[in-house]
Tab-separated table of C-alpha atoms and ligand atoms in Angstrom:
chain	number	residue	atom	x	y	z
A	1	UNK	CA	101.388	37.422	88.321
A	2	UNK	CA	101.955	33.727	89.244
A	3	UNK	CA	101.731	31.947	85.919
A	4	UNK	CA	101.546	28.489	87.463
A	5	UNK	CA	98.199	29.183	89.141
A	6	UNK	CA	96.420	30.198	85.952
A	7	UNK	CA	93.869	27.940	84.296
A	8	UNK	CA	94.240	27.207	80.607
A	9	UNK	CA	91.688	25.509	78.412
A	10	UNK	CA	91.734	24.263	74.843
A	11	UNK	CA	88.994	26.085	72.902
A	12	UNK	CA	86.554	23.938	70.939
A	13	UNK	CA	87.075	23.767	67.158
A	14	UNK	CA	84.396	21.907	65.213
A	15	UNK	CA	86.100	19.168	63.155
A	16	UNK	CA	89.525	19.610	64.786
A	17	UNK	CA	89.425	19.239	68.574
A	18	UNK	CA	87.650	15.875	68.422
A	19	UNK	CA	87.869	13.428	71.315
A	20	UNK	CA	90.656	11.643	69.454
A	21	UNK	CA	92.570	14.913	69.012
A	22	UNK	CA	92.112	15.879	72.672
A	23	UNK	CA	93.321	12.456	73.757
A	24	UNK	CA	96.522	12.472	71.693
A	25	UNK	CA	97.189	16.176	72.340
A	26	UNK	CA	96.969	15.984	76.136
A	27	UNK	CA	99.038	12.788	76.206
A	28	UNK	CA	101.924	14.712	74.605
A	29	UNK	CA	101.636	18.238	75.966
A	30	UNK	CA	101.291	19.633	79.456
A	31	UNK	CA	99.555	22.680	80.868
A	32	UNK	CA	95.888	22.298	79.885
A	33	UNK	CA	93.324	22.310	82.709
A	34	UNK	CA	90.025	21.960	80.841
A	35	UNK	CA	88.814	20.583	77.526
A	36	UNK	CA	85.589	21.454	75.674
A	37	UNK	CA	83.798	19.448	73.025
A	38	UNK	CA	82.731	21.237	69.855
A	39	UNK	CA	79.028	22.083	69.899
A	40	UNK	CA	76.197	19.581	69.683
A	41	UNK	CA	73.030	20.757	67.920
A	42	UNK	CA	69.361	19.744	67.527
A	43	UNK	CA	69.411	16.323	65.868
A	44	UNK	CA	72.472	15.202	67.775
A	45	UNK	CA	70.923	16.227	71.061
A	46	UNK	CA	67.607	14.519	70.423
A	47	UNK	CA	69.300	11.325	69.282
A	48	UNK	CA	70.602	9.458	72.284
A	49	UNK	CA	74.139	10.615	72.766
A	50	UNK	CA	75.330	7.511	74.531
A	51	UNK	CA	77.236	6.316	71.463
A	52	UNK	CA	78.901	9.588	70.582
A	53	UNK	CA	82.710	9.352	70.786
A	54	UNK	CA	82.964	12.964	71.915
A	55	UNK	CA	81.001	12.099	75.045
A	56	UNK	CA	82.708	8.801	75.810
A	57	UNK	CA	85.003	10.160	78.516
A	58	UNK	CA	84.352	12.693	81.271
A	59	UNK	CA	88.125	13.140	81.630
A	60	UNK	CA	90.921	12.688	79.109
A	61	UNK	CA	94.370	12.028	80.527
A	62	UNK	CA	92.967	13.288	83.840
A	63	UNK	CA	91.634	16.580	82.393
A	64	UNK	CA	87.907	17.324	82.707
A	65	UNK	CA	85.895	17.500	79.477
A	66	UNK	CA	82.994	19.947	79.236
A	67	UNK	CA	80.404	19.126	76.562
A	68	UNK	CA	79.044	22.095	74.606
A	69	UNK	CA	75.498	22.655	73.331
A	70	UNK	CA	74.269	25.086	70.660
A	71	UNK	CA	70.526	25.630	70.939
A	72	UNK	CA	67.802	28.207	71.528
A	73	UNK	CA	65.406	25.637	72.979
A	74	UNK	CA	65.338	25.172	76.735
A	75	UNK	CA	64.097	21.586	76.371
A	76	UNK	CA	67.058	20.691	74.121
A	77	UNK	CA	69.539	22.157	76.596
A	78	UNK	CA	67.853	20.242	79.419
A	79	UNK	CA	67.856	17.008	77.448
A	80	UNK	CA	71.537	17.453	76.613
A	81	UNK	CA	72.288	18.252	80.278
A	82	UNK	CA	70.430	15.121	81.362
A	83	UNK	CA	72.273	12.930	78.840
A	84	UNK	CA	75.615	14.365	79.932
A	85	UNK	CA	74.755	13.937	83.608
A	86	UNK	CA	73.827	10.284	82.972
A	87	UNK	CA	77.273	9.819	81.491
A	88	UNK	CA	78.970	11.343	84.537
A	89	UNK	CA	79.719	14.889	83.305
A	90	UNK	CA	79.369	17.634	85.900
A	91	UNK	CA	79.149	20.696	83.654
A	92	UNK	CA	77.896	21.632	80.212
A	93	UNK	CA	78.677	24.786	78.256
A	94	UNK	CA	76.084	26.790	76.295
A	95	UNK	CA	77.399	28.264	73.050
A	96	UNK	CA	76.333	31.903	72.619
A	97	UNK	CA	79.281	32.669	70.378
A	98	UNK	CA	78.911	30.819	67.074
A	99	UNK	CA	78.965	33.568	64.420
A	100	UNK	CA	78.040	31.687	61.240
A	101	UNK	CA	75.053	33.320	59.516
A	102	UNK	CA	73.203	30.011	59.136
A	103	UNK	CA	73.358	29.674	62.944
A	104	UNK	CA	73.085	33.314	64.044
A	105	UNK	CA	70.270	34.211	61.603
A	106	UNK	CA	68.170	31.498	63.232
A	107	UNK	CA	68.686	33.138	66.620
A	108	UNK	CA	71.232	30.630	67.895
A	109	UNK	CA	74.843	31.117	69.023
A	110	UNK	CA	75.860	34.774	68.843
A	111	UNK	CA	72.478	35.488	67.194
A	112	UNK	CA	70.957	35.385	70.705
A	113	UNK	CA	73.252	38.101	72.092
A	114	UNK	CA	71.103	41.079	70.993
A	115	UNK	CA	68.116	39.451	72.760
A	116	UNK	CA	68.804	39.245	76.508
A	117	UNK	CA	65.089	38.722	77.144
A	118	UNK	CA	65.223	35.465	75.131
A	119	UNK	CA	68.349	34.344	76.984
A	120	UNK	CA	66.580	35.070	80.267
A	121	UNK	CA	63.515	33.055	79.278
A	122	UNK	CA	65.655	30.078	78.299
A	123	UNK	CA	67.704	30.215	81.516
A	124	UNK	CA	64.513	30.566	83.586
A	125	UNK	CA	63.272	27.286	82.110
A	126	UNK	CA	66.618	25.492	82.183
A	127	UNK	CA	67.865	26.253	85.671
A	128	UNK	CA	65.335	24.686	87.979
A	129	UNK	CA	65.763	21.271	86.330
A	130	UNK	CA	69.323	21.142	85.019
A	131	UNK	CA	71.241	18.321	86.760
A	132	UNK	CA	74.718	19.696	85.874
A	133	UNK	CA	76.535	23.020	86.197
A	134	UNK	CA	76.107	25.425	83.295
A	135	UNK	CA	78.760	27.744	81.895
A	136	UNK	CA	78.375	30.046	78.887
A	137	UNK	CA	80.760	30.857	76.054
A	138	UNK	CA	79.748	34.101	74.379
A	139	UNK	CA	81.037	37.047	72.390
A	140	UNK	CA	80.748	40.744	73.212
A	141	UNK	CA	77.683	40.969	71.017
A	142	UNK	CA	76.420	40.141	67.552
A	143	UNK	CA	76.078	43.588	65.905
A	144	UNK	CA	77.813	45.680	68.566
A	145	UNK	CA	80.230	45.113	71.471
A	146	UNK	CA	77.835	47.040	73.733
A	147	UNK	CA	75.263	44.246	73.653
A	148	UNK	CA	77.067	42.448	76.467
A	149	UNK	CA	76.205	45.368	78.778
A	150	UNK	CA	72.510	44.456	78.573
A	151	UNK	CA	73.230	40.726	78.703
A	152	UNK	CA	75.341	40.686	81.885
A	153	UNK	CA	72.569	41.757	84.318
A	154	UNK	CA	70.546	38.806	82.982
A	155	UNK	CA	73.432	36.348	83.340
A	156	UNK	CA	74.121	37.707	86.843
A	157	UNK	CA	70.656	36.489	87.934
A	158	UNK	CA	71.555	32.831	87.395
A	159	UNK	CA	74.021	30.507	89.177
A	160	UNK	CA	76.276	29.992	86.156
A	161	UNK	CA	79.580	28.330	86.929
A	162	UNK	CA	81.468	30.684	84.621
A	163	UNK	CA	81.243	32.822	81.516
A	164	UNK	CA	83.906	32.740	78.819
A	165	UNK	CA	84.027	35.782	76.575
A	166	UNK	CA	85.560	35.650	73.107
A	167	UNK	CA	86.358	39.351	72.753
A	168	UNK	CA	84.893	39.847	69.275
A	169	UNK	CA	81.378	40.395	67.937
A	170	UNK	CA	79.502	37.833	65.845
A	171	UNK	CA	79.515	40.027	62.716
A	172	UNK	CA	83.331	39.911	62.732
A	173	UNK	CA	83.336	36.126	62.366
A	174	UNK	CA	87.004	35.370	63.078
A	175	UNK	CA	88.372	38.504	61.394
A	176	UNK	CA	89.747	41.734	62.745
A	177	UNK	CA	91.176	42.574	66.144
A	178	UNK	CA	89.813	41.557	69.527
A	179	UNK	CA	88.112	44.450	71.345
A	180	UNK	CA	89.938	44.713	74.665
A	181	UNK	CA	88.309	48.049	75.553
A	182	UNK	CA	84.846	46.540	75.320
A	183	UNK	CA	85.983	43.507	77.350
A	184	UNK	CA	87.448	45.884	79.976
A	185	UNK	CA	84.154	47.797	80.095
A	186	UNK	CA	82.127	44.604	80.530
A	187	UNK	CA	84.299	42.767	83.069
A	188	UNK	CA	83.372	44.762	86.204
A	189	UNK	CA	79.673	44.147	85.484
A	190	UNK	CA	79.957	40.370	85.558
A	191	UNK	CA	79.438	38.801	88.949
A	192	UNK	CA	80.514	35.425	87.609
A	193	UNK	CA	83.992	34.063	87.197
A	194	UNK	CA	84.816	35.423	83.762
A	195	UNK	CA	87.306	33.864	81.395
A	196	UNK	CA	88.962	35.524	78.422
A	197	UNK	CA	89.296	34.085	74.910
A	198	UNK	CA	90.859	35.489	71.749
A	199	UNK	CA	94.258	35.861	70.054
A	200	UNK	CA	96.591	34.471	72.725
A	201	UNK	CA	99.592	33.278	70.740
A	202	UNK	CA	102.564	33.900	73.025
A	203	UNK	CA	103.758	34.508	76.538
A	204	UNK	CA	103.893	38.246	75.765
A	205	UNK	CA	100.249	38.228	74.716
A	206	UNK	CA	99.275	36.594	77.999
A	207	UNK	CA	101.414	38.901	80.130
A	208	UNK	CA	99.814	41.984	78.560
A	209	UNK	CA	96.331	40.574	79.099
A	210	UNK	CA	97.136	39.616	82.710
A	211	UNK	CA	98.340	43.158	83.365
A	212	UNK	CA	95.167	44.621	81.901
A	213	UNK	CA	92.788	42.060	83.489
A	214	UNK	CA	94.275	40.916	86.815
A	215	UNK	CA	90.948	39.435	87.949
A	216	UNK	CA	90.896	36.929	85.063
A	217	UNK	CA	92.330	33.531	85.926
A	218	UNK	CA	91.019	31.257	83.180
A	219	UNK	CA	92.334	31.823	79.664
A	220	UNK	CA	90.803	29.841	76.824
A	221	UNK	CA	93.101	29.332	73.844
A	222	UNK	CA	92.271	28.028	70.390
A	223	UNK	CA	94.559	28.807	67.476
A	224	UNK	CA	97.497	29.550	69.774
A	225	UNK	CA	97.507	25.921	70.928
A	226	UNK	CA	96.737	24.483	67.500
A	227	UNK	CA	99.665	26.480	66.082
A	228	UNK	CA	102.032	25.699	68.952
A	229	UNK	CA	101.053	22.700	71.102
A	230	UNK	CA	103.804	23.640	73.578
A	231	UNK	CA	102.190	27.025	74.273
A	232	UNK	CA	100.371	25.944	77.454
A	233	UNK	CA	103.662	24.714	78.953
A	234	UNK	CA	105.388	27.941	77.914
A	235	UNK	CA	102.651	30.054	79.532
A	236	UNK	CA	102.919	28.102	82.785
A	237	UNK	CA	106.726	28.036	82.830
A	238	UNK	CA	106.735	24.248	82.565
A	239	UNK	CA	110.148	23.210	81.198
A	240	UNK	CA	110.057	22.364	77.486
A	241	UNK	CA	111.983	19.155	76.708
A	242	UNK	CA	115.129	19.703	74.670
A	243	UNK	CA	113.926	17.293	71.995
A	244	UNK	CA	110.647	19.145	71.492
A	245	UNK	CA	110.738	18.584	67.687
A	246	UNK	CA	110.800	14.840	68.312
A	247	UNK	CA	107.802	15.280	70.601
A	248	UNK	CA	105.908	17.247	67.924
A	249	UNK	CA	106.767	14.615	65.300
A	250	UNK	CA	105.575	11.819	67.551
A	251	UNK	CA	102.369	13.719	68.344
A	252	UNK	CA	101.418	14.463	64.751
A	253	UNK	CA	102.324	10.905	63.693
A	254	UNK	CA	100.192	9.355	66.415
A	255	UNK	CA	97.324	11.651	65.495
A	256	UNK	CA	97.593	10.567	61.853
A	257	UNK	CA	97.768	6.885	62.760
A	258	UNK	CA	94.793	7.222	65.091
A	259	UNK	CA	92.716	8.864	62.337
A	260	UNK	CA	93.736	6.180	59.846
A	261	UNK	CA	92.588	3.546	62.305
A	262	UNK	CA	89.348	5.383	63.059
A	263	UNK	CA	88.503	5.884	59.368
A	264	UNK	CA	89.654	2.352	58.458
A	265	UNK	CA	92.332	3.800	56.210
A	266	UNK	CA	89.996	5.974	54.202
A	267	UNK	CA	91.366	9.090	52.520
A	268	UNK	CA	89.258	11.145	54.946
A	269	UNK	CA	92.134	10.688	57.420
A	270	UNK	CA	94.369	12.650	55.069
A	271	UNK	CA	91.788	15.439	54.740
A	272	UNK	CA	91.508	15.738	58.525
A	273	UNK	CA	95.292	15.923	58.883
A	274	UNK	CA	95.545	18.554	56.134
A	275	UNK	CA	92.973	20.658	57.960
A	276	UNK	CA	94.999	20.380	61.145
A	277	UNK	CA	98.241	21.213	59.324
A	278	UNK	CA	96.677	24.505	58.197
A	279	UNK	CA	97.163	25.438	61.888
A	280	UNK	CA	100.084	23.226	62.938
A	281	UNK	CA	102.292	24.482	60.085
A	282	UNK	CA	102.695	27.626	62.242
A	283	UNK	CA	104.992	25.575	64.489
A	284	UNK	CA	107.585	25.961	61.723
A	285	UNK	CA	109.584	28.980	60.598
A	286	UNK	CA	107.851	29.107	57.171
A	287	UNK	CA	104.243	28.006	57.728
A	288	UNK	CA	103.023	28.732	54.176
A	289	UNK	CA	105.808	26.699	52.596
A	290	UNK	CA	105.171	23.815	54.970
A	291	UNK	CA	101.409	23.873	54.437
A	292	UNK	CA	101.766	24.087	50.648
A	293	UNK	CA	103.838	20.902	50.711
A	294	UNK	CA	101.208	19.062	52.751
A	295	UNK	CA	98.055	20.254	51.075
A	296	UNK	CA	99.026	18.830	47.687
A	297	UNK	CA	99.609	15.292	49.050
A	298	UNK	CA	97.239	12.844	47.376
A	299	UNK	CA	98.212	9.555	49.019
A	300	UNK	CA	99.236	8.325	52.456
A	301	UNK	CA	102.733	7.504	51.171
A	302	UNK	CA	103.065	10.996	49.748
A	303	UNK	CA	101.995	12.510	53.081
A	304	UNK	CA	104.323	10.356	55.164
A	305	UNK	CA	107.264	11.245	52.911
A	306	UNK	CA	106.530	14.972	53.159
A	307	UNK	CA	106.200	14.894	56.954
A	308	UNK	CA	109.513	13.038	57.304
A	309	UNK	CA	111.142	15.637	55.017
A	310	UNK	CA	109.700	18.579	56.955
A	311	UNK	CA	110.897	17.250	60.307
A	312	UNK	CA	114.253	16.209	58.833
A	313	UNK	CA	114.867	19.860	57.938
A	314	UNK	CA	114.255	21.121	61.472
A	315	UNK	CA	116.056	18.372	63.396
B	401	LIG	C1	86.914	26.230	62.423
B	401	LIG	C2	86.469	26.730	63.786
B	401	LIG	C3	85.587	25.965	64.540
B	401	LIG	C4	85.139	26.415	65.788
B	401	LIG	N1	84.241	25.645	66.502
B	401	LIG	C5	83.781	26.124	67.699
B	401	LIG	C6	82.829	25.377	68.483
B	401	LIG	O1	82.395	24.266	68.122
B	401	LIG	N2	82.411	25.922	69.655
B	401	LIG	C7	82.872	27.143	70.100
B	401	LIG	O2	82.470	27.600	71.182
B	401	LIG	N3	83.784	27.847	69.407
B	401	LIG	C8	84.239	27.373	68.230
B	401	LIG	N4	85.185	28.099	67.542
B	401	LIG	C9	85.753	29.332	68.143
B	401	LIG	C10	87.008	29.019	68.985
B	401	LIG	O3	86.693	28.141	70.044
B	401	LIG	C11	87.610	30.312	69.605
B	401	LIG	O4	86.618	30.961	70.358
B	401	LIG	C12	88.143	31.285	68.548
B	401	LIG	O5	89.000	30.631	67.623
B	401	LIG	C13	88.937	32.442	69.213
B	401	LIG	O6	89.980	31.940	70.024
B	401	LIG	P1	91.524	31.922	69.529
B	401	LIG	O7	91.850	33.336	69.085
B	401	LIG	O8	92.298	31.512	70.748
B	401	LIG	O9	91.617	30.965	68.377
B	401	LIG	C14	85.614	27.666	66.291
B	401	LIG	C15	86.518	28.419	65.518
B	401	LIG	C16	86.934	27.990	64.275
B	401	LIG	C17	87.876	28.846	63.473
């Protein structure tokens, strides 16, 4: 399989893959073809989104950004689509994957998956008027991985640009293995371009998935890229610079400085960086040790000292 022709996207992570993160990340690392915002919900959609930083750019470092909406109301999805269209976006993504009980119990996100008739009603209202393309990010189901079998005939009726399947069920949250058998069973029943998401951490992972699903071309990656920002380049056989540690250091330093600027030097910048380090520490041989050093930092000076020490050890 030609790895250079594949499409790779950075999965949305609420609170992590902000517009600022996407900007700094794609300035330092190659290989990503699409970016997604984290989801927008009710209040955010109804408020005019013109000021929202996440929707300030249709492309970041030349890569298209696809805004995501989490809603069970057709009028909200339409309003969001209209706002995004006004800002120059060409596609929005509908989140049918969020597993959190406070979302799913209200029939949003993956809570809609057991109800294909509701999905159909929403799409029937949305499609005639939506001024942008619509893609869907979903799971295999909420209670059971078979739910997607009843959902796909509904999705097949509409001109979706793509569906992205995170191969878990909502009840699993982010725990337990991905269900490749259920994904394999569903794939032939989707008439849309279908992308795969879930647990891609290495070139070996991708090769195995490509062998099992040769028709899939778009692979969405979350934790794999947060752990190892060079993963997209590795998967596409793009040469990794010899001084890749220096590149990682520069990246994480610029990210930190950008958050300090954005928060006007409030301690919130440190909290955001600690959250990111809970993933990024996996770039190092002993992630737990590295993360333990960072998470106890109480001041900016403390943090900067620790980061210098950590990179000193690997250089
Ligand atoms: C903290 C956190 C926040 C997330 N936020 C979103 C989100 O806003 N929209 C979405 O579609 N998925 C969201 N996800 C799910 C990821 O995009 C992705 O589907 C999931 O992590 C599986 O992919 P991975 O195994 O490559 O990480 C989130 C996941 C986590 C852990």
